[in-house]
Coordinates of C-alpha atoms in Angstrom, one line a residue:
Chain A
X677 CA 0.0 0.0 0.0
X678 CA 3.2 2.4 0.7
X679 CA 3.7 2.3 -2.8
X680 CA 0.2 1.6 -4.3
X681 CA -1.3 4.9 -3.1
X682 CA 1.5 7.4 -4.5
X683 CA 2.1 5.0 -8.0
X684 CA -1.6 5.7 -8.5
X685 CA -2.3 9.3 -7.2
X686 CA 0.6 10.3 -9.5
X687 CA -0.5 8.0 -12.4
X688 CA -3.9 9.1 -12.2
X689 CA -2.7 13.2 -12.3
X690 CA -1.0 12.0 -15.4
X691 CA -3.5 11.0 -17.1
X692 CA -5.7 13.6 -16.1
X693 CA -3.5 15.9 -17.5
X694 CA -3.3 14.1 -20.6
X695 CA -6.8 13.9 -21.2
X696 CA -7.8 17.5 -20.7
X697 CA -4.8 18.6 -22.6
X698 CA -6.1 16.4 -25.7
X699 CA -9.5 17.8 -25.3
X700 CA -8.2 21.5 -25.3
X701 CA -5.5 20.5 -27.9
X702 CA -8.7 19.5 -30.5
X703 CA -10.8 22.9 -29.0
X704 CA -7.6 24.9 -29.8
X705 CA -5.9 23.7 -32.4
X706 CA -4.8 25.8 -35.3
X707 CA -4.4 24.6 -38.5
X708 CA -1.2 25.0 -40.2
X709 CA -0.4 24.7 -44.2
X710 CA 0.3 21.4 -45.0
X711 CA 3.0 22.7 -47.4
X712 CA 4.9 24.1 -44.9
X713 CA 5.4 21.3 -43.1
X714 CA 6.1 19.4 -46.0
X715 CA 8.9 21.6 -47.5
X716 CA 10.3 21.4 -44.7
X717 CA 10.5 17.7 -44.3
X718 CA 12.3 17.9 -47.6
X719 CA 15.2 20.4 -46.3
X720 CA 17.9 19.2 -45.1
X721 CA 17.4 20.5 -41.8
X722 CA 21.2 21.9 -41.8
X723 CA 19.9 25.0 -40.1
X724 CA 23.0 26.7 -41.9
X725 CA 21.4 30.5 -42.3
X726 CA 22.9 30.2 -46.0
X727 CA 19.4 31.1 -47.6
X728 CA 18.8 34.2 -45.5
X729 CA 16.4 32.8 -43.1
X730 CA 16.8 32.0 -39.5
X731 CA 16.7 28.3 -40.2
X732 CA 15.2 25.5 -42.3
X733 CA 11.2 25.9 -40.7
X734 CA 11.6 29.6 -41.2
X735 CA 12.6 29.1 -45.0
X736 CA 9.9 26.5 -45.8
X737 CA 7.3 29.5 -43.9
X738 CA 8.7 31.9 -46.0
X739 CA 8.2 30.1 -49.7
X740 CA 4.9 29.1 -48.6
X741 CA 3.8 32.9 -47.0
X742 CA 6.0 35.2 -48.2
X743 CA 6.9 33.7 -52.3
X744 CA 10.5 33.4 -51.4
X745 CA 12.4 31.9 -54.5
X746 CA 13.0 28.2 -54.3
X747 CA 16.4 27.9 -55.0
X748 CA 17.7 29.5 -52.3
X749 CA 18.8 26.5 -50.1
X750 CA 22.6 25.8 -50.9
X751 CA 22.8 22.2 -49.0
X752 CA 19.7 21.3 -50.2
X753 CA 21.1 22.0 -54.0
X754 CA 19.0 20.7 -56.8
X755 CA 18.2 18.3 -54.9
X756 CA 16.2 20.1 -52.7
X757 CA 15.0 23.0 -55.1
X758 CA 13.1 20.2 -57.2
X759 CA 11.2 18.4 -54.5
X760 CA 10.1 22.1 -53.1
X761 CA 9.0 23.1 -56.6
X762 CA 6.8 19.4 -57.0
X763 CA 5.4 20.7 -53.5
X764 CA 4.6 24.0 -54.9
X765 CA 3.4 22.7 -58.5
X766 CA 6.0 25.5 -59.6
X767 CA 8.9 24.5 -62.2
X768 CA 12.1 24.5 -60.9
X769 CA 14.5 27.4 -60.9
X770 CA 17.6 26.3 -61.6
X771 CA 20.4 25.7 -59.4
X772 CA 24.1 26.3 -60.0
X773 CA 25.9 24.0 -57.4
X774 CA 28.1 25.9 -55.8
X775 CA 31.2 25.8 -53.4
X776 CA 33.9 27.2 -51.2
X777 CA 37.6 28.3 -52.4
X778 CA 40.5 29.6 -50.2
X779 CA 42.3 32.0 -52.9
X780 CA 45.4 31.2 -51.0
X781 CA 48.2 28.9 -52.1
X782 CA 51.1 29.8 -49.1
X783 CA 51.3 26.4 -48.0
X784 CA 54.9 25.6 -45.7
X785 CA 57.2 25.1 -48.7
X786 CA 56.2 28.1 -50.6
X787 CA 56.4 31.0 -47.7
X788 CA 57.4 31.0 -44.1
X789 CA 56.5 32.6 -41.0
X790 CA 58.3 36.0 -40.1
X791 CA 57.9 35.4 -35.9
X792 CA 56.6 32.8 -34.0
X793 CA 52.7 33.4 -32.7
X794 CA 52.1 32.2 -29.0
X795 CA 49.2 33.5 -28.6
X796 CA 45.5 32.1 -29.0
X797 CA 45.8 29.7 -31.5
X798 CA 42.8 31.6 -34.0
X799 CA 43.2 33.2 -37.3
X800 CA 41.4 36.4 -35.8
X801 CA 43.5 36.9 -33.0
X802 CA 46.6 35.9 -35.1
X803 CA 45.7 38.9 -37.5
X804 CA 45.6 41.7 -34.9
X805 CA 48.6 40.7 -33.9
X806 CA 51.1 42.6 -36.6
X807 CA 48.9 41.0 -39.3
X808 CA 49.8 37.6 -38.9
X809 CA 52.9 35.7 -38.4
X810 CA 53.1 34.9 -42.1
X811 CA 55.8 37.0 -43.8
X812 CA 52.6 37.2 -46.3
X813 CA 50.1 39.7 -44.3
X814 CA 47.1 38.7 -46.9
X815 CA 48.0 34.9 -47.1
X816 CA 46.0 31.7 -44.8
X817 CA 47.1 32.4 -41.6
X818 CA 46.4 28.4 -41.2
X819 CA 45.1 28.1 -37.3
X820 CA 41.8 26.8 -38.7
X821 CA 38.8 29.5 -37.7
X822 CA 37.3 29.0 -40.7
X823 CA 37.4 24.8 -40.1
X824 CA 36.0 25.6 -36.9
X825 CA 33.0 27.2 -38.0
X826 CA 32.7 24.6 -40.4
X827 CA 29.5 22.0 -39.7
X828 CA 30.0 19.4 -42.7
X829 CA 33.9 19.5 -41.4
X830 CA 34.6 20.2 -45.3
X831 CA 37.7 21.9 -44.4
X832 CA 41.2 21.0 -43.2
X833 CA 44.1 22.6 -42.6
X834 CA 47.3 20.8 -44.7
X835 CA 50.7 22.3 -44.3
X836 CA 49.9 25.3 -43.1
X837 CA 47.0 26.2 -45.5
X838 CA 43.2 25.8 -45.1
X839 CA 41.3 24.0 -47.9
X840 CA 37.9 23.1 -48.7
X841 CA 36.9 19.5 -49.9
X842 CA 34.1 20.3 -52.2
X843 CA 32.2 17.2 -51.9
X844 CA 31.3 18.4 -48.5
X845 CA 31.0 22.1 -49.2
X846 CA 27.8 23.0 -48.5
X847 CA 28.2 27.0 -49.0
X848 CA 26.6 28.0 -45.9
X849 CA 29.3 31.1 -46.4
X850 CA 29.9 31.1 -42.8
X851 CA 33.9 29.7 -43.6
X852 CA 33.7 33.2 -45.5
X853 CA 32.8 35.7 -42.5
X854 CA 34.8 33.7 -40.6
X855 CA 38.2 34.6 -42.5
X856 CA 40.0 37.5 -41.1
X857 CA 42.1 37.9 -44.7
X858 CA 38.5 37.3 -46.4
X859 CA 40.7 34.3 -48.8
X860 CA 37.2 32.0 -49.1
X861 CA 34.7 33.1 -51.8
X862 CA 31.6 30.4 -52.9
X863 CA 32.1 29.9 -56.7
X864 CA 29.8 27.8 -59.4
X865 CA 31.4 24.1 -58.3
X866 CA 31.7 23.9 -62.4
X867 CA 34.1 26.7 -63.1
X868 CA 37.4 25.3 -61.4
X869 CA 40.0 27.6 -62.6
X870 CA 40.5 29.3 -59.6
X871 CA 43.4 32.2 -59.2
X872 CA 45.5 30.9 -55.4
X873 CA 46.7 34.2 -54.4
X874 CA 45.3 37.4 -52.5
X875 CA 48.3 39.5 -52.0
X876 CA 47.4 43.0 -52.7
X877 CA 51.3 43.7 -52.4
X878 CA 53.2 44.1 -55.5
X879 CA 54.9 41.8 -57.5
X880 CA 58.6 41.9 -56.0
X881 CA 57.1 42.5 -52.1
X882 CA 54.6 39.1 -53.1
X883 CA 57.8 37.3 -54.7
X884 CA 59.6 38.2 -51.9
X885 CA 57.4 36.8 -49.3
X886 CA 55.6 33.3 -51.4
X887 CA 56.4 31.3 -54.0
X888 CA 53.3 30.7 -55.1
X889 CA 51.7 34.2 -55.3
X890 CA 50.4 36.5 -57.9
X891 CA 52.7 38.9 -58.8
X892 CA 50.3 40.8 -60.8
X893 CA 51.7 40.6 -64.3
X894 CA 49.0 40.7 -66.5
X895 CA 49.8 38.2 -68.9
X896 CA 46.9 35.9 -67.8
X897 CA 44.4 39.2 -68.5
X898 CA 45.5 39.3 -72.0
X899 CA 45.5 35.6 -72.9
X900 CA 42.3 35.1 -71.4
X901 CA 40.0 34.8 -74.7
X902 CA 37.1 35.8 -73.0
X903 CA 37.8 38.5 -70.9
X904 CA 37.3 36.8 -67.9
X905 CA 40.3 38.0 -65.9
X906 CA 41.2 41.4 -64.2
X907 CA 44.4 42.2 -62.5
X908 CA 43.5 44.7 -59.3
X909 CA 45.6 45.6 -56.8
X910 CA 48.5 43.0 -57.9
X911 CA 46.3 39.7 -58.1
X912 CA 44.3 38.4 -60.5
X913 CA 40.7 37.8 -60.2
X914 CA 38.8 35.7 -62.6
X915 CA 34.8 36.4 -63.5
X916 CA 33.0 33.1 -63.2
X917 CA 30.1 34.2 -65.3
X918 CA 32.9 35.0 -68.6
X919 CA 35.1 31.6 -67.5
X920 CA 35.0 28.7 -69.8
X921 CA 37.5 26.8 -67.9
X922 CA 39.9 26.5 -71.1
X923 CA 42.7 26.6 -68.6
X924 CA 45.0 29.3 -71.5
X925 CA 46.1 30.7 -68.2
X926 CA 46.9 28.0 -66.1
X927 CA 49.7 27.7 -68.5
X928 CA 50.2 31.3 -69.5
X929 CA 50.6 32.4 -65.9
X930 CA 54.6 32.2 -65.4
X931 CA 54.5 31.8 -61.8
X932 CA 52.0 29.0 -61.8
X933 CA 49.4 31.1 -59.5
X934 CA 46.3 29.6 -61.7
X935 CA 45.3 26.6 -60.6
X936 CA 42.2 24.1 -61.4
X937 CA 41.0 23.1 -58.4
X938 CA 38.0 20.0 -59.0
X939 CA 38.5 18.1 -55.8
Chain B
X63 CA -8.1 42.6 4.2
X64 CA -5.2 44.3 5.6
X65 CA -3.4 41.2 5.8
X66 CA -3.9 40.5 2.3
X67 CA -2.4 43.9 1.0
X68 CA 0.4 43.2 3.0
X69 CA 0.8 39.7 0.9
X70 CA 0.1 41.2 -2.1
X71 CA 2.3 44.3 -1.9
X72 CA 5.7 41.6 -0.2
X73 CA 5.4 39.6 -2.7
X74 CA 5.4 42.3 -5.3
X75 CA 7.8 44.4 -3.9
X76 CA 9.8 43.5 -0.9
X77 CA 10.0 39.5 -2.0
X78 CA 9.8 40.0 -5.7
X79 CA 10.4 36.6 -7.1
X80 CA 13.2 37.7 -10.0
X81 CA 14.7 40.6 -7.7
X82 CA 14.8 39.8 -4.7
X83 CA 14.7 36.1 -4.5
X84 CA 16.6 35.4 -8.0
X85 CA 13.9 32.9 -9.5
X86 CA 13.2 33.3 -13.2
X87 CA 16.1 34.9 -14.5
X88 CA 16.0 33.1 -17.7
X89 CA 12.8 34.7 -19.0
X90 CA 13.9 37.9 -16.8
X91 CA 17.1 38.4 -19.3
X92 CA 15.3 36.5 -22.1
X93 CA 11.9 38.5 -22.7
X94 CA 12.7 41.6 -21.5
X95 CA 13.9 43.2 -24.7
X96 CA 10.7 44.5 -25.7
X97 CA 7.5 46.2 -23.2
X98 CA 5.3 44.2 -25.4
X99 CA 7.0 40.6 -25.1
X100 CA 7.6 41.6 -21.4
X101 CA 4.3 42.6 -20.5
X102 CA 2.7 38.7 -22.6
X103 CA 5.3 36.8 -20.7
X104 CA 4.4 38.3 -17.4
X105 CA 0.8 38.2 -18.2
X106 CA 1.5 34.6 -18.9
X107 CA 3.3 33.7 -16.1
X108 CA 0.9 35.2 -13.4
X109 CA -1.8 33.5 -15.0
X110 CA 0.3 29.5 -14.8
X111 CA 1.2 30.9 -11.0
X112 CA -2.6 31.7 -10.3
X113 CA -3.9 28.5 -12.1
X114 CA -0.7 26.6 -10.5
X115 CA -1.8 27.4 -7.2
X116 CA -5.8 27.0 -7.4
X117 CA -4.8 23.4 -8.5
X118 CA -1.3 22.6 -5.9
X119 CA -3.1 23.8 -3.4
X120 CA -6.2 21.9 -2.7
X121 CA -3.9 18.6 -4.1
X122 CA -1.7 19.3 -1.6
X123 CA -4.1 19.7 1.3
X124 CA -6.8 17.2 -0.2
X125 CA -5.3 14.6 -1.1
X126 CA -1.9 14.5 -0.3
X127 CA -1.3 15.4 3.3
X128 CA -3.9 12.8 4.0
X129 CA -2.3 10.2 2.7
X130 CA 1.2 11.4 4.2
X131 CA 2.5 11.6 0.9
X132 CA 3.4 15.5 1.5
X133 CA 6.8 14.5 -0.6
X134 CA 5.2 13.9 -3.6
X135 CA 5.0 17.4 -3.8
X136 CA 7.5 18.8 -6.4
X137 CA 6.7 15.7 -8.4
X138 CA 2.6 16.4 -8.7
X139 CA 3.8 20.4 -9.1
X140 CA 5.3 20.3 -11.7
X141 CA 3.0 18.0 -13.8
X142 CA 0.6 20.5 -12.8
X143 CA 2.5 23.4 -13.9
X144 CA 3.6 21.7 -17.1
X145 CA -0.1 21.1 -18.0
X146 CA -0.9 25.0 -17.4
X147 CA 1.9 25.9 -19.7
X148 CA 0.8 23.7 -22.2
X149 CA -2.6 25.1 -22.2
X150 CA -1.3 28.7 -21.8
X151 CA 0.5 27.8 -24.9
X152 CA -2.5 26.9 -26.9
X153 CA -4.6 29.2 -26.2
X154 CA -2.3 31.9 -27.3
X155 CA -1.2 30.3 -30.1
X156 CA -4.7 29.9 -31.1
X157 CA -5.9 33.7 -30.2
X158 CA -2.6 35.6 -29.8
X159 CA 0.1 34.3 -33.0
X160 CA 2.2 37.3 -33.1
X161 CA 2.5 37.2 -28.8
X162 CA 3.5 33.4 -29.4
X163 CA 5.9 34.5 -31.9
X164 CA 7.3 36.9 -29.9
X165 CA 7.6 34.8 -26.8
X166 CA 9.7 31.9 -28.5
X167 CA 11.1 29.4 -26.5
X168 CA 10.3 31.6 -23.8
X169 CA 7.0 30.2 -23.4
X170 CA 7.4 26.0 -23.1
X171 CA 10.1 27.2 -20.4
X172 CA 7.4 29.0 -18.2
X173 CA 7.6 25.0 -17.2
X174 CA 11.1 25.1 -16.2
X175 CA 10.9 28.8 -14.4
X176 CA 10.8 28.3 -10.8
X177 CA 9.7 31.1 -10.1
X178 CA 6.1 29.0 -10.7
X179 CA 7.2 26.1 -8.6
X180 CA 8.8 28.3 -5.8
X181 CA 5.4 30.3 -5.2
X182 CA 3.1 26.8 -5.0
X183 CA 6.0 25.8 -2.7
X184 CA 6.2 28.7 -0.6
X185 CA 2.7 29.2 -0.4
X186 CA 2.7 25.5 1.5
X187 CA 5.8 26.5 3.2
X188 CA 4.6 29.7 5.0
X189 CA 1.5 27.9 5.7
X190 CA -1.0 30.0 3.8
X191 CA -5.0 29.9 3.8
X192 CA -6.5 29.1 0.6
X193 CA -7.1 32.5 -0.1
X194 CA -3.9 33.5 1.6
X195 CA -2.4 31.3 -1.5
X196 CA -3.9 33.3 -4.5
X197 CA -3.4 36.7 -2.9
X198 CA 0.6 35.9 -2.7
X199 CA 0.8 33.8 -6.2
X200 CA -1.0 37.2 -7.8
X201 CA 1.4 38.9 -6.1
X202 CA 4.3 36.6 -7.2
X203 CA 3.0 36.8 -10.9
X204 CA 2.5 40.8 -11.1
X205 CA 5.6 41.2 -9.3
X206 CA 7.3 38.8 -12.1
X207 CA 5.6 41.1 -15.0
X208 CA 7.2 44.2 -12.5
X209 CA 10.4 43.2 -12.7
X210 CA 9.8 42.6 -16.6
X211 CA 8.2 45.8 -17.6
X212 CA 10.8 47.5 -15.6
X213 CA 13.6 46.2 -17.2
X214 CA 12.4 46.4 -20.6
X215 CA 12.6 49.8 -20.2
X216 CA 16.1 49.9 -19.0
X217 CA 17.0 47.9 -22.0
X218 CA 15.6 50.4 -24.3
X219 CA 17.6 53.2 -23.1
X220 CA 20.5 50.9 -23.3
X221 CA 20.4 50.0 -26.7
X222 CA 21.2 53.9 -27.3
X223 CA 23.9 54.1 -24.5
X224 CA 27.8 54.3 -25.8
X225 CA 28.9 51.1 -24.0
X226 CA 32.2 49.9 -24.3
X227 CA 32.7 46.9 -26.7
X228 CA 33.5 44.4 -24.0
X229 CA 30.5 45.0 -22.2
X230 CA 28.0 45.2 -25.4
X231 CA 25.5 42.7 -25.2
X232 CA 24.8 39.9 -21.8
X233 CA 27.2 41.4 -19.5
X234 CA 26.1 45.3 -19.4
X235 CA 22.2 43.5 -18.7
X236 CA 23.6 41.4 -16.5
X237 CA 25.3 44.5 -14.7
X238 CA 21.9 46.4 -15.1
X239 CA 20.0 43.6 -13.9
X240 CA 22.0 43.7 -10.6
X241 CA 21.3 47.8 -10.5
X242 CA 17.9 47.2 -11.1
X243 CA 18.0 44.4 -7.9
X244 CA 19.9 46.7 -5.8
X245 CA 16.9 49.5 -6.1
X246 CA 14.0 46.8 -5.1
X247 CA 16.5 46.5 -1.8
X248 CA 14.7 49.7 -1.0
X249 CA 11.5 48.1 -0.2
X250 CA 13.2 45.8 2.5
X251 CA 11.4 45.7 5.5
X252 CA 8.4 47.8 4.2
X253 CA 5.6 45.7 5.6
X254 CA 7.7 43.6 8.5

């Protein structure tokens, strides 16, 4: 009896509460758009941010109540934009997959470090301190903030220089904020001509300081047969919507700066 | 009736629940950013107290101190509680959206805020009359919304003061919050 009398005063609260909370839940219940519900179920329920919205329930409200465009998911990717335009009875907008780059190539072999950093091992705090320990003040600073931030653990840090697997890119962009030198840009995965240099120094200073950077000659500007590439501030920087991935300056470029980057 | 002002008004003021006794913080700090939101939440919260207490209180005294089963108490509480947040929840939800909205995860965690557990307790505790009860959970509830209304308003001139980038954001409300506790200190000992 000790423990009858408690075991079924307790149980019997339970239940109470259940039953009066099913009756109120059919007297108050609200009915929400099945679509809704349904576009989200076919999200991939990343909750990355990347389409502007505060996460994937808040998208699939949006489309549904506010028209937001359908392609705007970048994990989701075709993928994702054609089962939410079935849902919709819409066509699908098309989707250019997309992924990360690091426009840095300073790896250990090509430049070295001017002082060693004790500090706190981060990028950001790295950079306040006289720019970076890198003799190159624009290059990877290579302490990983931009892995960190990472949720699909698509980058790693190799020899002192972060890059991006692009199988499990998702573009959520936040590697991109997360970059104190601002290397990482989200480029059409199809275009993989991708210039590995930031270095807004000149050519002799970049020389100086990396093998592998940019020295801002120009040559790649003028071979390019469609226009695609501008030289600014000493580097190279190649318009993805002109690029046709014919690769004439990967092997025009003398100091091999150009790279294709598929993986 | 006398009595009963002095209830009302100490639990309000000299005892207020987020205060002076430190329950509820979480929605304190995590509703408080607009009067609106503040004054839902507290309008939420003294009604779960209110109901809370009409239920706990004839439980307690019905059924459980009968049976000697007084230790049951936090248990059965709580399933009260949770049932009067769920309900709170529809019902606004179903009249109220945009207040829903607003109050986020704010509002399944009325269930977690002891603040509502502490006054069904404390009404046991001190020994109050049924009526007793309600006076001081009212009180407990508007002196919640209090706090919250209060605050809001001490956020809103924040948001325009030059604060120093270290403090920007949980720390300088955290300081305020403690400002804000210090002044209810003044009401100590206004109705012992």
């Amino acid at each position: 009896m000790t423990y009858l009398i408690p075991a079924l005063i307790l149980g019997g609260c339970g239940i109470l509460a259940g039953v009066l909370l099913t009756v109120a839940s059919k007297i108050f219940y609200v009915k929400v758009d099945e679509k809704i519900e349904k576009i989200n179920e076919s999200l991939p329920q990343a909750n990355c941010g990347a389409c502007g919205y505060a996460g994937c329930g808040d998208y699939a409200a949006a489309i549904v109540n506010d028209g937001a465009e359908t392609n705007l998911c970048k994990p989701g990717g075709v993928d994702a934009a054609g089962k939410i335009a079935a849902i919709l009875g819409t066509t699908a907008v098309e989707v250019i997959p997309t992924a990360a780059v690091v426009h840095c190539n300073g790896n250990c072999e090509a430049t070295e470090s001017a002082f060693e950093f004790d500090g706190v091992q981060s990028c950001k705090a790295a950079k306040r301190f006289y720019g970076g320990s890198g003799k190159c003040r624009y290059g990877c600073l290579g302490l990983g903030d931009c892995a960190e931030v990472c949720d699909n653990d698509a980058i790693v840090i190799k020899n002192g220089l972060a890059s991006v697997i692009k199988s499990k890119c998702g573009s959520c962009g936040k590697c991109v904020k997360a970059c104190p030198n601002s290397l990482i840009s989200i480029r059409p995965l199809a275009k993989h001509i991708d210039v590995l240099c930031s270095s807004k120094d000149n050519g002799k200073l970049t020389k100086m300081s990396c093998k592998n950077g940019c020295i801002g000659c120009k040559i790649c500007e003028k071979k390019c047969p469609n226009g695609a590439i501008t030289v600014t501030d000493f580097h190279a920087s190649i318009n993805y919507d002109l690029c046709t991935n014919c690769g004439i300056c990967m092997t025009a470029c003398p100091v091999k700066a150009i790279h294709s980057c598929v993986k | 009736m006398k009595e009963m002002m002095v209830i009302l008004l100490s639990a309000m003021l000299t005892d207020n629940f987020v205060l002076a006794k430190f329950m509820g913080i979480c929605p304190f700090l995590g509703v408080s950013k607009k009067f609106d939101s503040a004054f839902g939440m507290g309008a939420a919260v003294t009604f779960v107290i209110l109901c809370a207490t009409v239920v706990t209180y004839p439980i307690h005294h019905g059924i459980l101190v009968p049976n000697g089963l007084a230790y049951l108490d936090t248990v059965i509480f709580i399933l009260v509680i949770a049932l009067f947040v769920q309900l709170v929840e529809m019902i606004l939800k179903k009249s109220i959206p945009a207040l829903y909205k607003s109050l986020g995860v704010y509002l399944p965690l009325i269930t977690t805020n002891c603040a509502v557990l502490g006054s069904a307790v404390l009404n046991i505790d001190n020994d109050y009359t049924f009526i007793q009860s309600i006076v001081n959970s009212i009180g407990a509830g508007l002196g919640f919304m209090l706090a919250l209304i209060i605050f809001s308003g001490v956020r809103k001139k924040m948001e325009y003061a030059d604060i120093p980038e270290t403090f920007k954001g949980v720390p300088a409300t955290l300081i305020a919050a403690s400002i804000v506790s210090v002044s209810f200190m003044g009401f100590s000992g206004l109705f012992s």
